[in-house]
Amino acid sequence: MNYVNCGNFKTSYEKDFALYQTTFSKVVLIIFLVLLFLFPFVATDYLLYIFNLIFVSVIGAVGLNILTGATGLISLGHGAFIGVGAYAAGYFYNTLHVNFIVAILFGGLAAAFIGSIFGIPSLRLKGLYLSIATLAAQFILEFLFVRMEGITGGVTGLSVDYAKIFGIEIDDDFKFYYLGLIFCILMTIFAVNIMRTRIGRAFLSIRDNYIAAEVMGVNIFQYKILSFAISSFYAGVAGGLWTFYTTIITPEHFTIGVSIQYLSMIIIGGLGKVLGSIFGAVFMTVLPEALKLISDFLSQYYQDITQLFASIREGVFGLVIILFLMFEPEGLYRRWKLIKAYWKLWPFSY
Amino acid sequence: MELFFNLLITGLVVGSIYALLALGFTLIYKSTGVVNFAQGELLLIGAYICLHLTVSYRVPFIPSFILTFIFMFLFGFIIERIFLRKMIGEPIISIIMLTIGLSSLLKSVVQIFWGTDTRVFPKVFPSEPVNLFGIKVSQVYIYSVISVAISLVIFSVFFKKSKAGVAMRAVASDQQAALSMGIEIKKVFALAWAIAAVVSAVGGVFVGNINGVNTNLSQFGLKVFPAVILGGLDSISGAIIGGVIIGILENLVGGYVDPLIGGGAKEVFPFIFMIIVLMIKPYGLFGTEEVEKV
């Protein structure tokens, strides 16, 4: 599937392992990033709000894709791990008065710790059994979010001050955009690179055939826990960012529904692919907003539609997952590859 | 002591409904290898159909109960045909996600048709409680336990004696062998979904009679996991026993622990219990252990 331009010979292993196969793709990426950095100057607040949601989702989805897509361990508890990160970041920020970046990292570490604990059953459990164990993690953590009022503030939630950096308060969508974007880029680069190392390959080998992997000398238990830890670290960072974006966190944001939403992101985007997680996160964040626009438009003609909106949104959400699984099981990533191949090969498509 | 027996009886009622749902779940899992996260939505739809027939069309309870059966049987068939047939041979994560997607689709359809308010059944069972060993038990509880027990017996006999039941057990134990003996696997898959839909609907109608009907009933679908894990994913008797045990334990914990910590223990306890079971005995009480081959 990876079509390489004519005349692009690889003469060393370094070239084969390189992140960017051609200078062209590097240039395209840099242009794309520059555009992303300039975007807020032309965008409306609403667009910035959607982008900020996307940044948080991308980090969470990339993390889940390392666990589920690359290592093959299904997790139905990702939403709760995001919650652990969010609460931990908020709590550290409020009690220790550390810099907010330190607080977010603390949140990530706390989530990684909790995630590894709930990853321990993965030693004995696989597939369906593991997904049910993580479902239990989701409910237990949700329960703790409500009950541990000393830390989480219970149902009323935990509030933090706006994040501050170099004396600038990050208190609107415009400023948060840069924070989210930088975090998002760093975390994505980290994920892309982790998949190129020994660790990433160990993950893939566990997914493809864990018995063979063990025979080859991969310490299954260690790598499974590591996968849980890395994935939950991502979840925690996403949660920490969410804390400083909304400045008030309540248990409602970390329900089973959120876990399912992240799972659907990586399935719709493409399992095991970092780029796929980004596609999926964008798609699943934009979808409800697009539905909202459509329903606002239709409400001129049908009054009832706004009342039914929540139900319709859930139904469309389910339908989209089903349709993708039935007709495009490899997700948007595959479509992207096909489009790229089309442009490279045109007009000789075979 | 009276509290204990009250909790025990409520636990038995709820547990028998878990048992029905677990039966449906196990049935689908055993014969098709599909994990059904939409089991709770099948219960929800069954409850609403029966309610709709009795309230809007004023059909008496028993006929509407039977009509609900027929509808759910067909509904199970259709779901299998449209959504699951295409997924045969897909990886487990795709199938899990498909049923999750199905559950939110079904829930949304229910909400669009019937809204989100709680609706109550017209009075079907006499309301004066019966005195059982010195404890007052409302009649709907007794009827629901009895009819759950009856349906469990019917299904056990069905699996043991009827031709279709034997075919289902054959497919469950070895798909290849069943196929070569001339059993139509696709029909068996469809039948498994149809029966699972029906048993869930029985549960739905009784829960609806006890608590009223709203979309929260679909949460029963998640509570079924502790029951099936305890009993063993592929064991029908395990599903029934697991369901009853989880129902009783959950209510006892609710009665004794909730006042100490201020609520919520009842909801989370089955899942804590399930993790412990998974760590000690991952294949449950009666499940068959999978042997790994390279």
XYZ file of C-alpha atoms in Angstrom:
644
model
C 0.000 0.000 0.000
C 2.921 2.334 0.527
C 3.646 3.617 -2.939
C 6.996 5.269 -3.219
C 7.924 7.640 -5.986
C 10.023 6.422 -8.834
C 13.726 7.043 -8.288
C 13.490 6.985 -4.509
C 15.978 4.270 -3.676
C 16.711 3.290 -0.144
C 20.378 2.532 0.264
C 20.592 2.138 4.035
C 18.543 0.849 6.942
C 18.398 4.371 8.369
C 16.565 5.496 5.273
C 14.117 2.628 5.544
C 13.344 3.442 9.164
C 13.106 7.183 8.566
C 9.934 8.920 9.709
C 9.647 10.830 6.447
C 10.337 8.773 3.394
C 10.722 11.821 1.183
C 11.570 15.448 1.667
C 8.261 16.239 0.028
C 6.228 14.656 2.811
C 8.314 16.505 5.365
C 7.637 19.817 3.633
C 3.909 19.083 3.437
C 3.825 18.313 7.144
C 5.679 21.513 8.037
C 3.318 23.591 5.901
C 0.370 21.880 7.575
C 1.753 22.657 11.034
C 2.441 26.288 10.144
C -1.133 26.606 8.927
C -2.349 25.066 12.190
C -0.384 27.677 14.143
C -1.759 30.529 12.063
C -5.320 29.238 12.050
C -6.587 30.955 15.250
C -5.996 34.395 13.767
C -8.663 33.807 11.140
C -10.985 31.431 13.006
C -14.128 32.180 14.966
C -14.463 31.275 18.635
C -16.779 28.422 17.778
C -14.248 26.860 15.418
C -11.526 27.260 18.031
C -13.770 25.539 20.567
C -14.182 22.566 18.217
C -10.437 22.438 17.603
C -9.775 22.454 21.340
C -12.121 19.526 21.794
C -10.319 17.791 18.957
C -6.908 18.293 20.586
C -8.063 16.672 23.810
C -9.715 13.821 21.892
C -6.666 13.219 19.706
C -4.453 12.735 22.749
C -6.933 10.346 24.336
C -7.505 8.429 21.105
C -3.799 8.086 20.309
C -3.348 6.622 23.791
C -6.189 4.153 23.436
C -4.911 3.130 20.027
C -1.559 2.142 21.548
C -3.394 -0.170 23.929
C -6.214 -1.476 21.779
C -4.982 -1.023 18.244
C -1.322 -1.872 18.685
C -1.291 -4.268 21.619
C -4.710 -5.776 20.993
C -6.013 -5.243 24.531
C -9.567 -3.954 24.432
C -10.299 -1.343 27.084
C -13.764 -0.163 28.026
C -12.329 1.948 30.845
C -10.517 4.678 28.936
C -13.047 7.319 29.942
C -12.432 6.577 33.599
C -8.657 6.778 33.151
C -9.127 10.175 31.548
C -11.092 11.068 34.665
C -8.279 9.912 36.936
C -5.896 12.215 35.067
C -8.310 15.124 35.198
C -8.967 14.819 38.928
C -5.330 14.152 39.798
C -4.171 17.173 37.796
C -6.805 19.373 39.395
C -6.078 18.107 42.880
C -2.300 18.548 42.606
C -2.735 21.986 41.125
C -5.029 23.077 43.934
C -3.121 21.579 46.855
C 0.526 21.766 45.835
C 0.263 24.976 43.753
C 2.626 23.569 41.169
C 2.910 24.831 37.628
C -0.012 23.583 35.566
C 2.235 21.659 33.189
C 3.648 19.767 36.150
C 0.074 19.173 37.322
C -0.896 17.743 33.935
C 2.115 15.445 33.987
C 1.193 14.406 37.518
C -2.276 13.642 36.202
C -0.769 11.542 33.460
C 1.381 9.628 35.918
C -1.523 9.057 38.300
C -3.630 7.703 35.443
C -0.709 5.540 34.298
C -0.446 4.117 37.809
C -4.164 3.373 38.136
C -4.273 2.073 34.576
C -1.427 -0.361 35.252
C -3.207 -1.652 38.334
C -6.334 -2.361 36.320
C -4.082 -3.826 33.633
C -2.856 -6.555 35.964
C -5.797 -8.867 35.151
C -4.562 -8.792 31.547
C -1.933 -11.311 32.618
C -4.600 -13.963 32.760
C -7.361 -12.499 30.640
C -7.670 -11.857 26.968
C -10.101 -10.514 24.445
C -13.599 -10.533 25.760
C -12.646 -11.300 29.357
C -10.249 -8.391 29.470
C -12.787 -6.014 27.995
C -15.212 -7.028 30.724
C -12.537 -6.501 33.383
C -11.905 -2.998 32.081
C -15.643 -2.416 32.087
C -15.503 -3.179 35.801
C -12.638 -0.689 36.158
C -14.849 1.919 34.541
C -17.666 1.405 37.035
C -15.410 1.171 40.071
C -13.585 4.389 39.175
C -16.840 6.189 38.387
C -18.071 5.172 41.825
C -14.885 6.523 43.416
C -15.195 9.834 41.540
C -18.556 10.388 43.186
C -17.641 8.973 46.591
C -14.167 10.357 47.299
C -15.473 13.823 47.946
C -12.300 14.945 49.696
C -10.380 14.780 46.445
C -12.938 14.931 43.672
C -15.592 17.166 45.171
C -18.225 14.494 44.565
C -21.089 15.312 42.244
C -20.584 19.062 42.536
C -17.146 18.674 41.024
C -13.688 20.089 41.460
C -12.816 23.539 40.228
C -9.402 24.948 39.419
C -8.063 28.349 38.444
C -7.134 29.008 34.848
C -3.687 27.776 33.922
C -0.970 30.381 33.900
C 2.229 30.435 31.885
C 4.761 33.296 31.780
C 2.157 35.411 33.538
C -0.436 34.837 30.795
C -3.698 33.343 31.954
C -5.032 30.715 29.562
C -8.639 31.750 29.917
C -10.122 31.680 26.429
C -10.349 29.410 23.406
C -7.677 31.345 21.534
C -5.008 30.877 24.190
C -6.000 27.303 24.954
C -5.688 26.472 21.265
C -1.910 26.858 21.402
C -1.624 24.905 24.628
C -3.717 22.077 23.195
C -1.944 22.142 19.850
C 1.540 21.947 21.394
C 0.535 19.129 23.725
C -1.136 17.340 20.856
C 1.905 17.591 18.594
C 4.311 16.456 21.308
C 2.164 13.513 22.327
C 1.645 12.464 18.711
C 5.367 12.612 17.925
C 6.007 10.553 21.042
C 3.474 7.937 19.948
C 4.780 7.740 16.389
C 8.271 7.200 17.707
C 7.309 4.701 20.367
C 5.804 2.523 17.679
C 9.187 2.482 15.884
C 11.111 1.237 18.885
C 11.574 -2.158 20.448
C 8.588 -1.427 22.692
C 6.253 -0.717 19.796
C 7.274 -3.842 17.971
C 6.799 -5.884 21.144
C 3.251 -4.490 21.366
C 2.511 -5.480 17.790
C 3.896 -8.961 18.326
C 1.660 -9.435 21.372
C -1.339 -8.393 19.309
C -0.548 -10.644 16.370
C 0.317 -13.806 18.257
C 1.154 -13.580 21.887
C 2.360 -17.154 22.207
C 4.814 -16.677 19.361
C 5.861 -13.378 20.933
C 6.584 -15.093 24.218
C 8.619 -17.761 22.466
C 10.605 -14.997 20.783
C 11.525 -13.641 24.181
C 8.998 -10.839 24.654
C 8.073 -10.544 28.310
C 4.319 -10.505 27.778
C 3.250 -9.385 31.226
C 5.746 -6.551 31.391
C 4.791 -5.225 27.974
C 1.062 -5.551 28.582
C 1.366 -3.508 31.764
C 3.611 -1.038 29.944
C 0.984 -0.725 27.245
C -1.671 -0.019 29.856
C 0.630 2.508 31.532
C 1.463 4.402 28.329
C -2.127 4.402 27.157
C -3.391 5.602 30.533
C -0.669 8.251 30.624
C -2.116 9.637 27.406
C -5.586 9.427 28.911
C -4.335 11.271 31.987
C -2.759 14.054 29.941
C -5.970 14.403 27.941
C -7.858 14.580 31.236
C -5.438 17.154 32.655
C -5.862 19.353 29.598
C -9.610 18.991 29.918
C -9.344 20.171 33.535
C -7.607 23.372 32.526
C -9.941 23.907 29.596
C -13.220 23.656 31.475
C -11.795 24.539 34.945
C -14.587 22.541 36.559
C -14.657 18.774 36.416
C -17.596 16.576 37.347
C -18.028 12.796 37.165
C -20.395 13.134 34.185
C -17.481 13.706 31.840
C -15.926 10.334 32.452
C -18.742 7.851 32.015
C -18.875 4.611 30.086
C -20.224 6.647 27.172
C -16.903 8.472 26.911
C -15.012 5.178 26.912
C -17.212 3.945 24.099
C -16.728 7.166 22.195
C -12.950 6.783 22.314
C -13.206 3.170 21.195
C -15.339 4.240 18.268
C -12.798 6.941 17.382
C -10.007 4.437 16.940
C -12.222 1.995 15.084
C -13.529 4.640 12.717
C -10.044 6.093 12.299
C -8.148 2.857 11.910
C -6.871 0.455 14.536
C -3.196 0.549 15.350
C -2.414 3.645 13.312
C -1.495 6.960 14.930
C -2.836 8.870 11.950
C -6.001 6.793 12.219
C -6.567 7.967 15.795
C -6.316 11.564 14.617
C -8.823 11.001 11.811
C -11.176 9.241 14.207
C -10.907 11.920 16.875
C -11.631 14.650 14.341
C -14.550 12.722 12.885
C -16.186 11.881 16.207
C -15.773 15.431 17.510
C -17.103 17.098 14.388
C -20.011 14.657 13.950
C -22.132 15.864 16.911
C -21.460 19.488 16.016
C -22.512 18.845 12.427
C -25.637 17.108 13.699
C -26.363 20.105 15.876
C -26.140 22.423 12.877
C -28.454 20.175 10.879
C -30.947 19.933 13.704
C -30.880 23.723 14.218
C -31.620 24.125 10.539
C -34.409 21.543 10.557
C -35.978 22.968 13.704
C -37.366 25.786 11.572
C -39.587 23.210 9.909
C -40.047 20.613 12.649
C -40.390 22.072 16.121
C -39.971 18.732 17.876
C -36.519 18.000 16.587
C -34.660 19.940 19.254
C -36.296 17.889 21.983
C -35.374 14.689 20.243
C -31.875 15.903 19.481
C -30.108 13.986 22.263
C -31.785 10.743 21.258
C -31.135 11.264 17.568
C -27.498 12.061 18.234
C -27.047 8.830 20.147
C -28.755 6.886 17.386
C -26.608 8.430 14.661
C -23.561 7.722 16.787
C -24.517 4.050 16.999
C -25.397 3.895 13.326
C -22.083 5.422 12.260
C -20.174 2.833 14.309
C -22.225 0.015 12.817
C -21.870 1.252 9.247
C -18.123 1.692 9.587
C -17.712 -1.782 11.046
C -19.817 -3.330 8.319
C -18.554 -1.447 5.287
C -15.195 0.110 6.146
C -13.736 -2.051 8.905
C -10.238 -0.682 8.482
C -11.440 2.839 9.058
C -10.706 6.214 7.558
C -6.978 5.476 7.509
C -7.507 2.990 4.687
C -9.569 5.523 2.719
C -6.744 8.027 3.156
C -4.222 5.519 1.826
C -6.456 4.766 -1.147
C -6.812 8.449 -1.968
C -3.077 8.970 -1.705
C -2.438 5.977 -3.912
C -4.925 7.311 -6.430
C -3.050 10.592 -6.763
C 0.320 8.873 -6.993
C -0.777 6.387 -9.613
C -3.046 8.578 -11.706
C -3.733 8.092 -14.584
C -2.406 4.523 -14.507
C -4.337 3.102 -11.623
C -2.964 -0.420 -11.865
C -33.818 -10.419 60.496
C -36.827 -9.106 58.641
C -34.536 -6.791 56.680
C -32.412 -9.764 55.723
C -35.334 -11.738 54.351
C -36.721 -8.741 52.547
C -33.380 -8.167 50.888
C -33.131 -11.850 50.095
C -36.498 -11.856 48.342
C -35.855 -8.673 46.373
C -32.486 -10.122 45.490
C -34.111 -13.292 44.271
C -36.513 -11.358 42.055
C -33.813 -9.152 40.564
C -31.495 -12.143 40.365
C -33.999 -14.179 38.406
C -34.262 -11.382 35.884
C -30.467 -11.256 35.654
C -30.651 -15.000 35.125
C -32.958 -14.556 32.130
C -30.716 -11.924 30.591
C -27.666 -14.027 31.317
C -29.376 -16.956 29.638
C -29.904 -14.878 26.498
C -26.335 -13.645 26.615
C -24.887 -17.125 27.082
C -27.059 -18.513 24.333
C -25.756 -16.022 21.795
C -22.191 -16.327 23.021
C -22.248 -20.095 23.057
C -23.664 -20.686 19.618
C -22.343 -17.692 17.679
C -19.324 -16.464 19.640
C -20.811 -12.964 19.712
C -20.706 -10.892 22.885
C -23.946 -9.027 23.093
C -23.655 -5.636 24.761
C -27.173 -4.827 23.557
C -28.865 -7.395 25.800
C -30.250 -4.640 28.036
C -31.784 -2.875 25.040
C -33.602 -6.052 24.061
C -35.105 -6.055 27.560
C -36.015 -2.397 27.142
C -37.733 -2.936 23.813
C -39.643 -5.945 25.139
C -40.876 -3.921 28.093
C -41.982 -0.998 25.913
C -43.755 -3.163 23.344
C -45.767 -4.917 26.035
C -46.507 -1.624 27.769
C -47.565 -0.002 24.528
C -49.932 -2.848 23.702
C -51.556 -2.820 27.129
C -51.783 0.954 27.524
C -52.438 2.299 24.032
C -54.370 -0.559 22.475
C -55.897 -1.829 25.713
C -54.935 -5.402 24.950
C -55.293 -7.517 28.096
C -52.002 -8.403 29.741
C -51.698 -12.074 28.785
C -52.347 -11.619 25.020
C -50.051 -8.612 24.879
C -47.399 -10.635 26.682
C -47.699 -13.300 23.993
C -47.689 -10.735 21.189
C -44.535 -9.256 22.696
C -42.995 -12.712 22.546
C -43.785 -13.064 18.878
C -42.571 -9.587 18.063
C -39.302 -10.061 19.933
C -38.725 -13.414 18.292
C -38.935 -11.783 14.869
C -36.941 -8.803 16.070
C -34.081 -11.057 17.167
C -34.136 -12.745 13.767
C -33.997 -9.416 11.963
C -31.134 -8.062 14.035
C -29.082 -11.147 13.379
C -29.870 -11.017 9.679
C -29.118 -7.330 9.139
C -26.234 -6.633 11.484
C -24.579 -9.800 12.717
C -24.590 -11.983 9.626
C -22.034 -9.750 7.939
C -19.744 -9.864 10.950
C -19.120 -13.609 10.979
C -15.382 -14.183 11.281
C -14.529 -10.580 12.187
C -12.192 -9.906 15.135
C -13.700 -9.756 18.597
C -13.239 -6.006 19.024
C -15.321 -5.340 15.910
C -18.124 -7.536 17.171
C -18.055 -5.987 20.634
C -18.177 -2.516 19.105
C -20.966 -3.529 16.736
C -23.199 -4.610 19.590
C -22.293 -1.446 21.500
C -23.277 0.588 18.451
C -26.442 -1.454 18.185
C -27.259 -0.724 21.810
C -27.055 3.031 21.355
C -29.026 2.815 18.115
C -31.812 0.790 19.758
C -31.875 3.046 22.810
C -32.226 6.073 20.607
C -35.069 4.495 18.631
C -36.867 3.725 21.889
C -36.405 7.297 23.090
C -37.695 8.732 19.840
C -40.816 6.555 20.018
C -41.582 6.623 23.715
C -39.652 9.519 25.231
C -37.592 9.426 28.384
C -40.241 9.675 31.114
C -40.966 6.690 33.291
C -44.182 4.943 32.330
C -46.040 2.473 34.470
C -47.967 -0.624 33.559
C -51.655 -0.630 34.400
C -52.263 -2.784 37.422
C -51.844 -6.358 36.290
C -51.158 -8.226 39.480
C -53.224 -7.898 42.681
C -51.571 -5.369 44.934
C -52.203 -6.858 48.383
C -49.015 -8.566 49.614
C -48.851 -12.245 50.405
C -47.585 -13.491 53.731
C -44.589 -15.710 53.106
C -42.894 -17.166 56.221
C -43.974 -14.131 58.161
C -42.728 -11.638 55.596
C -44.988 -9.585 53.381
C -44.136 -10.065 49.735
C -45.964 -8.266 46.949
C -47.562 -10.568 44.437
C -45.785 -9.278 41.369
C -42.535 -10.516 42.896
C -43.908 -13.991 43.296
C -45.372 -14.070 39.809
C -42.160 -12.864 38.265
C -40.012 -15.450 40.047
C -42.474 -18.180 39.098
C -42.670 -17.214 35.445
C -38.930 -16.766 35.207
C -38.524 -20.228 36.683
C -41.067 -21.610 34.222
C -39.333 -20.037 31.250
C -35.980 -21.328 32.438
C -37.430 -24.842 32.690
C -39.004 -24.529 29.239
C -35.700 -23.507 27.715
C -33.790 -26.269 29.457
C -36.228 -28.842 28.108
C -36.055 -27.168 24.697
C -32.282 -27.559 24.604
C -32.366 -31.145 25.796
C -35.260 -32.532 23.774
C -36.209 -30.503 20.714
C -34.470 -30.888 17.379
C -33.599 -27.198 17.171
C -32.260 -27.279 20.701
C -30.030 -30.215 19.946
C -28.818 -28.458 16.804
C -27.969 -25.393 18.872
C -25.998 -27.447 21.343
C -24.201 -29.148 18.482
C -23.204 -25.826 16.948
C -22.115 -24.618 20.340
C -19.787 -27.501 20.933
C -18.238 -27.747 17.479
C -19.262 -25.569 14.525
C -17.261 -27.540 11.973
C -18.650 -30.891 13.023
C -22.188 -29.523 13.197
C -21.837 -28.098 9.704
C -20.657 -31.400 8.277
C -23.578 -33.198 9.901
C -25.922 -31.044 7.876
C -26.935 -28.490 10.488
C -27.613 -25.085 9.017
C -25.442 -22.875 11.177
C -26.977 -19.642 9.930
C -30.426 -20.771 11.039
C -29.033 -21.675 14.429
C -27.425 -18.239 14.745
C -30.709 -16.552 13.921
C -32.581 -18.773 16.352
C -30.107 -17.959 19.121
C -30.726 -14.237 18.642
C -34.478 -14.743 18.477
C -34.572 -16.723 21.716
C -32.240 -14.277 23.443
C -34.575 -11.451 22.457
C -37.570 -13.340 23.822
C -36.026 -14.203 27.195
C -34.846 -10.622 27.603
C -38.357 -9.427 26.864
C -39.788 -11.670 29.603
C -37.368 -10.035 32.007
C -38.307 -6.615 30.681
C -42.012 -7.097 31.175
C -41.575 -8.115 34.811
C -39.055 -5.416 35.675
C -41.432 -2.993 34.005
C -44.269 -4.219 36.191
C -42.189 -3.746 39.321
C -40.323 -0.509 38.683
C -42.053 1.115 35.717
C -40.450 1.463 32.301
C -37.825 3.990 31.284
C -34.595 3.890 29.311
C -32.551 3.275 32.463
C -33.776 -0.319 32.370
C -31.146 -0.986 29.721
C -28.562 -0.824 32.522
C -29.614 -4.369 33.299
C -27.640 -5.277 30.203
C -24.367 -4.274 31.858
C -25.257 -5.951 35.136
C -25.483 -9.199 33.279
C -21.705 -9.401 32.903
C -20.938 -10.166 36.565
C -23.612 -12.883 36.415
C -22.272 -14.598 33.321
C -18.655 -14.282 34.430
C -19.510 -15.869 37.772
C -21.451 -18.687 36.164
C -19.082 -19.203 33.274
C -19.603 -17.523 29.903
C -20.683 -20.618 28.020
C -22.715 -22.442 30.635
C -26.484 -22.150 30.598
C -27.007 -23.459 34.112
C -24.087 -21.266 35.179
C -25.843 -18.206 33.778
C -28.956 -18.950 35.821
C -27.104 -19.648 39.059
C -24.753 -16.699 38.525
C -27.704 -14.387 37.897
C -29.472 -15.390 41.087
C -26.300 -15.180 43.202
C -25.398 -11.728 41.873
C -28.941 -10.485 42.409
C -29.015 -11.650 46.019
C -25.494 -10.476 46.896
C -26.129 -7.113 45.290
C -29.239 -6.526 47.351
C -27.638 -7.691 50.590
C -24.719 -5.330 50.007
C -27.199 -2.606 49.152
C -29.082 -3.182 52.389
C -26.158 -3.468 54.761
C -23.288 -1.489 53.225
C -25.077 1.384 51.515
C -26.220 3.023 54.788
C -22.606 2.941 56.026
C -21.051 4.667 53.031
C -24.023 6.657 51.805
C -25.251 4.745 48.757
C -23.831 3.503 45.496
C -22.311 0.280 46.843
C -25.117 -1.711 45.295
C -24.240 -0.530 41.796
C -20.503 -1.043 42.058
C -20.352 -4.222 44.141
C -21.145 -6.690 41.322
C -18.251 -5.300 39.335
C -15.777 -5.506 42.213
C -16.972 -9.031 42.818
C -16.535 -9.781 39.124
C -12.899 -8.621 39.095
C -12.201 -10.921 42.034
C -13.876 -13.814 40.221
C -11.909 -13.024 37.071
C -8.641 -13.056 38.976
C -9.326 -16.314 40.802
C -11.474 -18.312 38.447
C -11.622 -16.602 35.047
C -13.815 -19.309 33.543
C -16.379 -19.037 36.298
C -18.083 -21.792 38.196
C -19.224 -23.901 35.260
C -17.470 -22.472 32.208
C -15.219 -24.603 30.054
C -11.582 -23.636 30.131
C -10.183 -22.659 26.758
C -7.102 -24.562 25.767
C -4.612 -22.469 23.835
C -2.978 -23.860 20.762
C -0.440 -22.187 18.542
